[in-house]
Amino acid sequence: MASKKKDKKKDKINDDTETAAKKDKKKGWSLILSSIIAGLLGAFVYRLYVSYVVVPELPKFDLDVWWGSGPRSSQDISIRPYRILLLDSMQENIRRKFEAYRRATKIKSLNESSSYGLNSDNLGQIFAHWQFKYNYRERTRYFNKYDHFKTNIQGLDMHFVHVKPTTPGNVRVLPLLLLHGWPSSVKDFYEMIPLLTTPRTGYDFVFEIIAPSLPGFAHSQGAARPGLTTYEIAIIMRNLMKRIGFNQFYIHGGDIGHAIGSHMATIFPNQILGFHTTTPINYSYLASMGWFIGSICPKCLLDNYVRDKMYPLSDKLSFYLEESGYFHLQSTKPDTIGIALQDSPLGLAAYIIERYLLYTNPNSKFTPEEAFSGYNMTDLLDNVMLYWSTGSITTSLRLFKETVRNYEMEQVLARIPTSVPTWGLRTKNDLFHQNDNIIRWKYPNLRGLTNLEVGGHFPAFEIPSEVASDIFKSVKKFLLTKKV
């Protein structure tokens, strides 16, 4: 009996030992697994920190990349006078295409809104005005009321408008570079230029205007090789200003012009005296994360002006999803849509003008009868003609694909703060709005923000007087203070 008890005790001890060993083994695997998870989580957090928070060093860029099709040896660096021409042959070509459209069966919109695209009644208004009221010879004189020039920068023939003010001797003349976006052109600035070059009470300066067509837009040549994204255009613009004779200057930009101007202020901070933007946006991932996090408690935002324009988040995301189809198309297959648009002047007008109408007043989609209330039809068609007459819609669309392909570098530049004095003008119906503090992450030397209860995404075109006044106000502030 004693022997059996000893055997049972021994078996129990062995069982307890095996159980303990299994538990230890399980604990060991749990510890290893926990360590692996912790390590992966730590690596992920570190990656987020490095990717979104750490300020990277400014990359070194080649400031003389050759974008032309010809050899460098053939480059003409002279600055040549240039004229915009709307030839009779262009008018005849458009007339023939309009005649084909007039005979074709018209497709009416399914309802009275523009929810399926530009309303057919609005398209009819564009067609009628272009065919019967648009005066080509008069518009040619209008386009050439300012001095135009071309010069070759990095292999591309760059077009620009150059307007020098006539001023008394006691008024300073400051160089100002105006940068348009898409689907805009230098036409956006035509009504604003005389406001900027005319002395006004309370200011001892006026502006000398340089307004270039971006590479591939209107009368500026497009790149012959891939890679011409916004920061490369920023380098071209800096070299253009240097060619004209300005080593230091001010910048105004909106839409894509904002991105280019921002890159110029980041890459060349000692050459940019001040940056005025009508798209005061921080494009970094961290800023986007701030927008999403802010949706948890929109009321916590102190900036009442932008709060209702940024949220509810679901409404904004729904709007972007519905109205950004063009962006995806142009970022993937720009040449395909470019062929279709260049073949039809009316199709090109519908594609471009719809952006202006919708991004000026989003509600115009539901009230097409009021769509043109804020615009002159001839002015809208002037912008279309600059694309049509030069066959440049395809090369302009390529900028979207280049920007997406080079988005990693775009993000690096977006995360680098610039010391250049900056001023933002925000409009009621702009596409994007951000909290002041988020804007300051990118522009720590933000001298001010003007908030308007009018205007949309193309304010220089829509409300030139307000934009010109704000540029004067911002530069006066820049001159009174030094860089931080």
Short mmCIF file of C-alpha atoms in Angstrom, two decimals:
data_model
loop_
_atom_site.label_atom_id
_atom_site.label_comp_id
_atom_site.label_asym_id
_atom_site.label_seq_id
_atom_site.Cartn_x
_atom_site.Cartn_y
_atom_site.Cartn_z
CA MET A 1 0.00 0.00 0.00
CA ALA A 2 2.78 2.37 0.89
CA SER A 3 4.43 1.62 -2.42
CA LYS A 4 1.23 2.46 -4.33
CA LYS A 5 0.83 5.76 -2.45
CA LYS A 6 4.40 6.66 -3.31
CA ASP A 7 3.77 5.86 -6.98
CA LYS A 8 0.61 8.02 -7.05
CA LYS A 9 2.45 10.87 -5.38
CA LYS A 10 5.26 10.53 -7.88
CA ASP A 11 2.80 10.54 -10.81
CA LYS A 12 1.11 13.65 -9.43
CA ILE A 13 4.47 15.38 -9.10
CA ASN A 14 5.30 14.44 -12.70
CA ASP A 15 1.91 15.74 -13.87
CA ASP A 16 2.38 18.98 -12.00
CA THR A 17 5.86 19.32 -13.49
CA GLU A 18 4.54 18.72 -17.02
CA THR A 19 1.71 21.23 -16.46
CA ALA A 20 4.14 23.81 -15.13
CA ALA A 21 6.42 23.19 -18.07
CA LYS A 22 3.51 23.66 -20.48
CA LYS A 23 2.50 26.85 -18.72
CA ASP A 24 6.07 28.13 -18.84
CA LYS A 25 6.26 27.24 -22.51
CA LYS A 26 2.97 28.99 -23.17
CA LYS A 27 4.13 32.02 -21.23
CA GLY A 28 7.34 32.00 -23.26
CA TRP A 29 5.47 31.98 -26.56
CA SER A 30 3.12 34.67 -25.27
CA LEU A 31 6.11 36.78 -24.27
CA ILE A 32 7.72 36.29 -27.69
CA LEU A 33 4.46 37.09 -29.47
CA SER A 34 3.89 40.15 -27.28
CA SER A 35 7.44 41.31 -27.99
CA ILE A 36 6.91 40.90 -31.73
CA ILE A 37 3.60 42.83 -31.61
CA ALA A 38 5.17 45.54 -29.45
CA GLY A 39 8.11 45.76 -31.84
CA LEU A 40 5.86 46.00 -34.90
CA LEU A 41 3.65 48.57 -33.17
CA GLY A 42 6.72 50.55 -32.14
CA ALA A 43 8.09 50.42 -35.67
CA PHE A 44 4.70 51.54 -37.02
CA VAL A 45 4.49 54.45 -34.57
CA TYR A 46 8.09 55.43 -35.36
CA ARG A 47 7.29 55.26 -39.07
CA LEU A 48 4.29 57.53 -38.54
CA TYR A 49 6.42 59.91 -36.50
CA VAL A 50 9.14 60.06 -39.13
CA SER A 51 6.65 60.30 -42.03
CA TYR A 52 4.30 62.87 -40.56
CA VAL A 53 5.94 64.77 -37.70
CA VAL A 54 9.71 65.00 -38.23
CA VAL A 55 10.68 67.94 -40.41
CA PRO A 56 12.87 66.60 -43.25
CA GLU A 57 15.90 68.36 -44.62
CA LEU A 58 15.36 70.41 -47.76
CA PRO A 59 16.26 68.18 -50.74
CA LYS A 60 18.84 69.35 -53.25
CA PHE A 61 17.34 70.06 -56.65
CA ASP A 62 18.87 70.38 -60.09
CA LEU A 63 18.05 73.98 -60.98
CA ASP A 64 18.64 73.50 -64.70
CA VAL A 65 16.76 70.35 -65.74
CA TRP A 66 16.24 70.34 -69.51
CA TRP A 67 12.55 69.89 -70.43
CA GLY A 68 12.70 70.76 -74.12
CA SER A 69 12.86 68.51 -77.17
CA GLY A 70 15.81 70.26 -78.80
CA PRO A 71 19.47 70.35 -77.74
CA ARG A 72 20.76 72.90 -75.24
CA SER A 73 23.02 74.32 -77.91
CA SER A 74 19.97 75.64 -79.78
CA GLN A 75 18.53 77.55 -76.80
CA ASP A 76 17.62 81.18 -77.44
CA ILE A 77 17.78 83.03 -74.12
CA SER A 78 16.56 86.35 -75.50
CA ILE A 79 13.27 87.88 -74.35
CA ARG A 80 11.07 88.31 -77.42
CA PRO A 81 7.88 90.38 -77.84
CA TYR A 82 4.83 88.23 -78.50
CA ARG A 83 1.23 88.73 -79.62
CA ILE A 84 -1.86 86.60 -79.02
CA LEU A 85 -3.75 85.98 -82.24
CA LEU A 86 -7.24 84.61 -82.74
CA LEU A 87 -6.99 83.99 -86.47
CA ASP A 88 -9.85 83.93 -88.98
CA SER A 89 -8.94 80.30 -89.69
CA MET A 90 -9.58 79.44 -86.02
CA GLN A 91 -12.96 81.12 -86.21
CA GLU A 92 -13.83 79.24 -89.39
CA ASN A 93 -12.77 75.93 -87.83
CA ILE A 94 -14.98 76.58 -84.82
CA ARG A 95 -17.87 77.67 -87.07
CA ARG A 96 -17.75 74.35 -88.94
CA LYS A 97 -17.73 72.36 -85.71
CA PHE A 98 -20.58 74.45 -84.36
CA GLU A 99 -22.58 73.76 -87.50
CA ALA A 100 -22.10 70.02 -86.99
CA TYR A 101 -23.24 70.40 -83.38
CA ARG A 102 -26.29 72.45 -84.42
CA ARG A 103 -27.43 69.68 -86.77
CA ALA A 104 -26.87 66.90 -84.24
CA THR A 105 -29.64 65.54 -82.03
CA LYS A 106 -29.53 67.37 -78.70
CA ILE A 107 -29.56 65.43 -75.45
CA LYS A 108 -31.61 67.19 -72.81
CA SER A 109 -30.68 67.00 -69.14
CA LEU A 110 -32.76 64.53 -67.15
CA ASN A 111 -33.83 67.23 -64.71
CA GLU A 112 -33.51 70.96 -64.22
CA SER A 113 -30.28 70.71 -62.23
CA SER A 114 -26.65 70.07 -63.20
CA SER A 115 -26.39 66.96 -61.04
CA TYR A 116 -25.52 64.85 -64.10
CA GLY A 117 -23.04 67.42 -65.38
CA LEU A 118 -23.45 70.81 -67.01
CA ASN A 119 -27.13 71.42 -67.62
CA SER A 120 -28.16 71.35 -71.30
CA ASP A 121 -29.77 74.78 -71.01
CA ASN A 122 -26.48 76.22 -69.71
CA LEU A 123 -24.66 74.54 -72.58
CA GLY A 124 -27.12 76.15 -74.98
CA GLN A 125 -26.35 79.57 -73.49
CA ILE A 126 -22.61 79.00 -73.99
CA PHE A 127 -23.15 77.84 -77.57
CA ALA A 128 -25.37 80.80 -78.49
CA HIS A 129 -23.02 83.39 -77.01
CA TRP A 130 -19.93 81.89 -78.59
CA GLN A 131 -21.53 81.56 -82.01
CA PHE A 132 -23.33 84.91 -82.22
CA LYS A 133 -21.81 87.35 -79.71
CA TYR A 134 -18.14 86.46 -79.27
CA ASN A 135 -16.12 88.97 -81.33
CA TYR A 136 -12.75 87.44 -82.22
CA ARG A 137 -11.09 90.62 -83.46
CA GLU A 138 -12.25 92.60 -80.45
CA ARG A 139 -10.98 89.89 -78.10
CA THR A 140 -7.64 89.83 -79.90
CA ARG A 141 -7.27 93.54 -79.15
CA TYR A 142 -8.34 92.87 -75.55
CA PHE A 143 -5.74 90.14 -75.04
CA ASN A 144 -2.98 92.34 -76.42
CA LYS A 145 -3.73 95.41 -74.35
CA TYR A 146 -0.84 94.28 -72.15
CA ASP A 147 2.70 93.52 -73.30
CA HIS A 148 3.38 89.83 -73.93
CA PHE A 149 6.76 88.15 -74.21
CA LYS A 150 8.39 84.76 -74.64
CA THR A 151 11.75 83.45 -73.50
CA ASN A 152 13.27 79.98 -73.30
CA ILE A 153 13.72 78.59 -69.79
CA GLN A 154 15.24 75.13 -69.41
CA GLY A 155 14.26 74.20 -72.97
CA LEU A 156 10.69 75.52 -72.83
CA ASP A 157 9.40 78.66 -74.53
CA MET A 158 7.70 80.43 -71.64
CA HIS A 159 4.99 83.01 -72.26
CA PHE A 160 4.38 85.84 -69.81
CA VAL A 161 2.57 89.15 -69.47
CA HIS A 162 4.76 91.99 -68.21
CA VAL A 163 3.12 95.24 -67.09
CA LYS A 164 5.17 98.14 -65.74
CA PRO A 165 3.31 100.89 -63.90
CA THR A 166 3.64 104.58 -64.66
CA THR A 167 4.10 106.16 -61.25
CA PRO A 168 5.30 109.35 -59.56
CA GLY A 169 8.87 109.34 -58.30
CA ASN A 170 7.89 108.99 -54.65
CA VAL A 171 6.11 105.64 -55.20
CA ARG A 172 8.07 102.41 -54.99
CA VAL A 173 7.62 99.73 -57.64
CA LEU A 174 7.64 96.16 -56.31
CA PRO A 175 7.89 93.08 -58.57
CA LEU A 176 4.94 90.70 -58.22
CA LEU A 177 4.69 87.25 -59.81
CA LEU A 178 1.10 86.12 -60.45
CA LEU A 179 0.56 82.35 -60.67
CA HIS A 180 -2.69 80.90 -62.02
CA GLY A 181 -4.07 77.38 -61.59
CA TRP A 182 -6.21 74.94 -63.60
CA PRO A 183 -8.40 75.34 -65.62
CA SER A 184 -7.31 78.96 -65.39
CA SER A 185 -4.89 81.09 -67.39
CA VAL A 186 -3.42 84.58 -67.33
CA LYS A 187 -6.96 85.74 -68.19
CA ASP A 188 -7.77 85.36 -64.48
CA PHE A 189 -5.58 88.40 -63.77
CA TYR A 190 -6.64 90.73 -66.59
CA GLU A 191 -9.09 92.80 -64.55
CA MET A 192 -6.82 92.77 -61.50
CA ILE A 193 -3.64 94.01 -63.22
CA PRO A 194 -4.67 97.69 -63.55
CA LEU A 195 -5.75 97.65 -59.89
CA LEU A 196 -2.28 96.46 -58.87
CA THR A 197 -0.34 98.88 -61.09
CA THR A 198 -2.28 102.01 -60.08
CA PRO A 199 -1.24 103.99 -56.97
CA ARG A 200 -3.80 104.08 -54.19
CA THR A 201 -4.32 106.14 -51.07
CA GLY A 202 -2.50 104.87 -48.00
CA TYR A 203 0.21 102.97 -49.91
CA ASP A 204 3.58 104.23 -51.08
CA PHE A 205 4.09 101.42 -53.58
CA VAL A 206 2.58 99.77 -56.63
CA PHE A 207 3.42 96.54 -58.44
CA GLU A 208 5.25 95.61 -61.59
CA ILE A 209 3.39 92.55 -62.82
CA ILE A 210 4.82 89.37 -64.29
CA ALA A 211 2.04 86.88 -65.10
CA PRO A 212 3.32 83.75 -66.89
CA SER A 213 1.36 80.94 -68.47
CA LEU A 214 2.40 77.77 -66.65
CA PRO A 215 4.40 75.26 -68.74
CA GLY A 216 2.00 73.37 -70.98
CA PHE A 217 -0.76 75.95 -70.44
CA ALA A 218 -1.98 78.21 -73.27
CA HIS A 219 1.01 79.92 -74.91
CA SER A 220 3.76 78.28 -72.82
CA GLN A 221 5.39 75.17 -74.22
CA GLY A 222 4.77 71.78 -72.60
CA ALA A 223 7.51 69.42 -71.44
CA ALA A 224 8.95 66.86 -73.87
CA ARG A 225 9.69 64.37 -71.07
CA PRO A 226 7.89 63.12 -67.94
CA GLY A 227 8.45 64.61 -64.50
CA LEU A 228 7.41 68.27 -64.79
CA THR A 229 5.51 68.55 -61.51
CA THR A 230 4.72 71.59 -59.36
CA TYR A 231 8.10 71.85 -57.60
CA GLU A 232 9.90 71.62 -60.95
CA ILE A 233 7.65 74.40 -62.25
CA ALA A 234 8.59 76.39 -59.13
CA ILE A 235 12.23 76.20 -60.27
CA ILE A 236 11.26 77.29 -63.79
CA MET A 237 9.36 80.27 -62.39
CA ARG A 238 12.32 81.31 -60.26
CA ASN A 239 14.61 81.06 -63.31
CA LEU A 240 12.11 83.05 -65.38
CA MET A 241 12.11 85.88 -62.84
CA LYS A 242 15.89 85.79 -62.77
CA ARG A 243 15.97 86.03 -66.58
CA ILE A 244 13.67 89.06 -66.48
CA GLY A 245 15.97 90.69 -63.92
CA PHE A 246 14.43 90.02 -60.51
CA ASN A 247 16.43 88.18 -57.85
CA GLN A 248 13.87 89.03 -55.15
CA PHE A 249 10.14 89.44 -55.60
CA TYR A 250 6.66 88.85 -54.20
CA ILE A 251 4.28 86.07 -55.22
CA HIS A 252 0.53 85.75 -55.48
CA GLY A 253 -1.00 82.36 -56.31
CA GLY A 254 -4.17 80.32 -56.10
CA ASP A 255 -5.13 76.69 -56.80
CA ILE A 256 -2.08 75.07 -58.48
CA GLY A 257 -0.48 78.50 -58.39
CA HIS A 258 -0.60 78.25 -54.59
CA ALA A 259 1.29 74.93 -54.66
CA ILE A 260 3.93 76.37 -56.99
CA GLY A 261 4.28 79.57 -54.97
CA SER A 262 4.51 77.57 -51.74
CA HIS A 263 7.31 75.44 -53.20
CA MET A 264 9.13 78.59 -54.33
CA ALA A 265 8.90 79.99 -50.79
CA THR A 266 10.23 76.67 -49.44
CA ILE A 267 13.07 76.12 -51.92
CA PHE A 268 14.09 79.78 -52.37
CA PRO A 269 13.19 81.51 -49.06
CA ASN A 270 15.83 84.22 -49.48
CA GLN A 271 14.47 85.24 -52.88
CA ILE A 272 10.77 85.40 -52.06
CA LEU A 273 9.96 88.61 -50.19
CA GLY A 274 6.38 87.63 -49.42
CA PHE A 275 3.74 85.09 -50.45
CA HIS A 276 0.04 85.95 -50.86
CA THR A 277 -2.30 83.05 -51.50
CA THR A 278 -6.00 82.63 -52.15
CA THR A 279 -5.68 78.92 -51.32
CA PRO A 280 -4.20 79.03 -47.80
CA ILE A 281 -3.87 75.29 -47.33
CA ASN A 282 -1.30 73.01 -45.68
CA TYR A 283 -1.16 69.93 -47.93
CA SER A 284 0.76 67.67 -45.53
CA TYR A 285 -0.58 64.32 -44.31
CA LEU A 286 -0.45 65.63 -40.75
CA ALA A 287 -2.78 68.48 -41.70
CA SER A 288 -5.22 65.98 -43.22
CA MET A 289 -5.09 63.92 -40.04
CA GLY A 290 -5.86 67.08 -38.07
CA TRP A 291 -8.95 67.62 -40.22
CA PHE A 292 -10.21 64.10 -39.49
CA ILE A 293 -9.43 64.32 -35.78
CA GLY A 294 -11.16 67.68 -35.61
CA SER A 295 -14.38 66.03 -36.79
CA ILE A 296 -14.67 64.37 -33.35
CA CYS A 297 -15.39 67.74 -31.80
CA PRO A 298 -15.84 70.50 -34.40
CA LYS A 299 -17.02 72.90 -31.70
CA CYS A 300 -13.57 72.65 -30.10
CA LEU A 301 -12.17 74.60 -33.07
CA LEU A 302 -11.75 78.23 -32.06
CA ASP A 303 -11.93 79.50 -35.64
CA ASN A 304 -15.66 80.00 -36.22
CA TYR A 305 -15.14 81.11 -39.83
CA VAL A 306 -13.77 77.78 -41.04
CA ARG A 307 -15.58 75.43 -38.64
CA ASP A 308 -18.85 75.35 -40.55
CA LYS A 309 -16.97 75.18 -43.84
CA MET A 310 -14.91 72.13 -42.78
CA TYR A 311 -17.64 70.09 -41.13
CA PRO A 312 -19.75 67.96 -40.99
CA LEU A 313 -17.01 65.74 -42.35
CA SER A 314 -19.48 63.40 -44.07
CA ASP A 315 -20.91 66.28 -46.11
CA LYS A 316 -17.46 67.43 -47.25
CA LEU A 317 -16.33 63.92 -48.15
CA SER A 318 -19.55 63.36 -50.10
CA PHE A 319 -18.94 66.60 -52.04
CA TYR A 320 -15.32 65.72 -52.81
CA LEU A 321 -16.27 62.21 -53.91
CA GLU A 322 -18.91 63.48 -56.32
CA GLU A 323 -16.98 66.45 -57.69
CA SER A 324 -13.42 65.08 -57.94
CA GLY A 325 -13.95 62.60 -60.77
CA TYR A 326 -12.11 64.91 -63.15
CA PHE A 327 -9.07 64.82 -60.84
CA HIS A 328 -8.86 61.02 -60.94
CA LEU A 329 -9.25 60.97 -64.71
CA GLN A 330 -6.61 63.66 -65.26
CA SER A 331 -4.25 61.99 -62.78
CA THR A 332 -4.40 58.68 -64.64
CA LYS A 333 -5.27 59.19 -68.34
CA PRO A 334 -4.75 62.87 -69.20
CA ASP A 335 -3.95 62.25 -72.85
CA THR A 336 -7.16 60.30 -73.45
CA ILE A 337 -9.48 62.99 -72.13
CA GLY A 338 -7.27 65.63 -73.78
CA ILE A 339 -7.91 64.18 -77.24
CA ALA A 340 -11.67 64.28 -76.71
CA LEU A 341 -11.64 67.85 -75.39
CA GLN A 342 -9.40 69.26 -78.11
CA ASP A 343 -11.63 67.78 -80.81
CA SER A 344 -14.71 69.66 -79.59
CA PRO A 345 -14.59 73.37 -78.75
CA LEU A 346 -18.02 73.19 -77.12
CA GLY A 347 -17.01 70.08 -75.16
CA LEU A 348 -13.90 71.91 -73.96
CA ALA A 349 -15.99 74.91 -72.93
CA ALA A 350 -18.44 72.70 -71.01
CA TYR A 351 -15.59 70.90 -69.21
CA ILE A 352 -13.78 74.09 -68.19
CA ILE A 353 -16.74 76.38 -67.48
CA GLU A 354 -18.47 73.76 -65.31
CA ARG A 355 -15.45 73.92 -62.95
CA TYR A 356 -15.75 77.70 -62.72
CA LEU A 357 -19.49 77.66 -62.06
CA LEU A 358 -19.45 74.84 -59.51
CA TYR A 359 -16.36 75.98 -57.62
CA THR A 360 -17.60 79.56 -57.48
CA ASN A 361 -20.99 78.57 -56.07
CA PRO A 362 -21.68 74.88 -55.33
CA ASN A 363 -25.41 75.63 -55.14
CA SER A 364 -25.42 76.60 -58.82
CA LYS A 365 -25.62 72.88 -59.56
CA PHE A 366 -29.19 72.95 -58.27
CA THR A 367 -30.11 76.36 -59.70
CA PRO A 368 -28.69 76.40 -63.26
CA GLU A 369 -30.81 79.42 -64.11
CA GLU A 370 -28.48 81.41 -61.80
CA ALA A 371 -25.26 79.71 -62.89
CA PHE A 372 -23.85 82.68 -64.81
CA SER A 373 -25.01 85.39 -62.44
CA GLY A 374 -21.50 86.04 -61.14
CA TYR A 375 -19.71 85.95 -64.49
CA ASN A 376 -19.54 87.60 -67.86
CA MET A 377 -19.91 84.93 -70.57
CA THR A 378 -17.30 86.57 -72.79
CA ASP A 379 -14.75 86.45 -69.97
CA LEU A 380 -15.40 82.73 -69.46
CA LEU A 381 -14.99 82.07 -73.18
CA ASP A 382 -11.76 84.11 -73.28
CA ASN A 383 -10.22 81.56 -70.93
CA VAL A 384 -11.52 78.66 -73.03
CA MET A 385 -10.12 80.27 -76.18
CA LEU A 386 -6.62 80.41 -74.69
CA TYR A 387 -6.71 76.62 -74.35
CA TRP A 388 -8.49 75.95 -77.65
CA SER A 389 -6.43 78.27 -79.84
CA THR A 390 -3.14 76.82 -78.56
CA GLY A 391 -4.21 73.15 -78.42
CA SER A 392 -2.83 73.01 -74.89
CA ILE A 393 -5.54 71.23 -72.91
CA THR A 394 -3.70 67.88 -73.01
CA THR A 395 -0.36 69.26 -71.82
CA SER A 396 -2.13 71.18 -69.05
CA LEU A 397 -3.88 68.02 -67.84
CA ARG A 398 -0.58 66.14 -67.61
CA LEU A 399 0.40 68.25 -64.60
CA PHE A 400 -2.11 66.29 -62.52
CA LYS A 401 -0.49 62.95 -63.36
CA GLU A 402 3.01 64.31 -62.77
CA THR A 403 1.99 65.66 -59.36
CA VAL A 404 0.50 62.33 -58.29
CA ARG A 405 3.51 60.38 -59.59
CA ASN A 406 5.84 62.61 -57.58
CA TYR A 407 3.60 62.87 -54.54
CA GLU A 408 6.25 61.62 -52.12
CA MET A 409 8.47 64.62 -52.87
CA GLU A 410 5.43 66.90 -52.81
CA GLN A 411 4.80 65.67 -49.27
CA VAL A 412 8.42 66.21 -48.23
CA LEU A 413 8.17 69.85 -49.30
CA ALA A 414 4.75 70.20 -47.64
CA ARG A 415 6.29 69.22 -44.28
CA ILE A 416 9.10 71.78 -44.43
CA PRO A 417 8.06 75.10 -42.85
CA THR A 418 8.98 78.26 -44.76
CA SER A 419 10.15 81.46 -43.12
CA VAL A 420 8.77 83.60 -45.95
CA PRO A 421 6.12 86.11 -44.76
CA THR A 422 2.76 84.73 -45.84
CA TRP A 423 -0.80 86.04 -46.05
CA GLY A 424 -3.94 84.08 -46.90
CA LEU A 425 -7.25 85.19 -48.38
CA ARG A 426 -10.14 82.82 -47.66
CA THR A 427 -13.43 82.97 -49.56
CA LYS A 428 -16.86 81.71 -48.62
CA ASN A 429 -17.17 78.97 -51.24
CA ASP A 430 -13.58 77.81 -51.63
CA LEU A 431 -13.05 74.07 -51.94
CA PHE A 432 -10.87 73.68 -48.84
CA HIS A 433 -10.62 75.45 -45.51
CA GLN A 434 -8.31 74.82 -42.58
CA ASN A 435 -7.88 75.95 -39.02
CA ASP A 436 -5.40 78.82 -38.59
CA ASN A 437 -3.04 76.75 -36.46
CA ILE A 438 -2.82 73.98 -39.05
CA ILE A 439 -1.92 76.54 -41.71
CA ARG A 440 0.82 77.87 -39.42
CA TRP A 441 2.48 74.44 -39.27
CA LYS A 442 3.60 75.07 -42.84
CA TYR A 443 3.68 78.88 -42.71
CA PRO A 444 4.95 79.86 -39.24
CA ASN A 445 5.48 83.42 -40.51
CA LEU A 446 1.79 83.79 -41.36
CA ARG A 447 1.18 87.53 -41.02
CA GLY A 448 -2.58 87.43 -41.44
CA LEU A 449 -5.71 85.82 -42.88
CA THR A 450 -8.53 87.70 -44.56
CA ASN A 451 -11.96 86.03 -44.35
CA LEU A 452 -14.55 86.96 -46.97
CA GLU A 453 -18.22 86.03 -47.08
CA VAL A 454 -18.18 86.19 -50.87
CA GLY A 455 -16.26 84.45 -53.62
CA GLY A 456 -15.23 80.94 -54.54
CA HIS A 457 -12.18 79.05 -55.75
CA PHE A 458 -11.21 81.54 -58.50
CA PRO A 459 -11.35 84.89 -56.68
CA ALA A 460 -8.83 86.74 -58.88
CA PHE A 461 -11.20 86.10 -61.79
CA GLU A 462 -14.46 86.55 -59.87
CA ILE A 463 -13.72 89.36 -57.38
CA PRO A 464 -10.50 91.05 -58.63
CA SER A 465 -11.01 94.22 -56.60
CA GLU A 466 -11.13 92.34 -53.28
CA VAL A 467 -8.06 90.27 -54.16
CA ALA A 468 -6.05 93.30 -55.31
CA SER A 469 -6.89 95.17 -52.11
CA ASP A 470 -5.83 92.20 -50.04
CA ILE A 471 -2.51 91.94 -51.88
CA PHE A 472 -1.81 95.60 -51.12
CA LYS A 473 -2.73 95.07 -47.47
CA SER A 474 -0.53 91.99 -47.12
CA VAL A 475 2.55 93.52 -48.76
CA LYS A 476 2.24 96.62 -46.60
CA LYS A 477 2.33 94.30 -43.59
CA PHE A 478 5.32 92.43 -45.03
CA LEU A 479 7.22 95.69 -45.47
CA LEU A 480 6.52 96.81 -41.89
CA THR A 481 7.90 93.64 -40.32
CA LYS A 482 10.88 91.38 -40.84
CA LYS A 483 11.07 87.62 -41.18
CA VAL A 484 10.86 85.72 -37.90
#
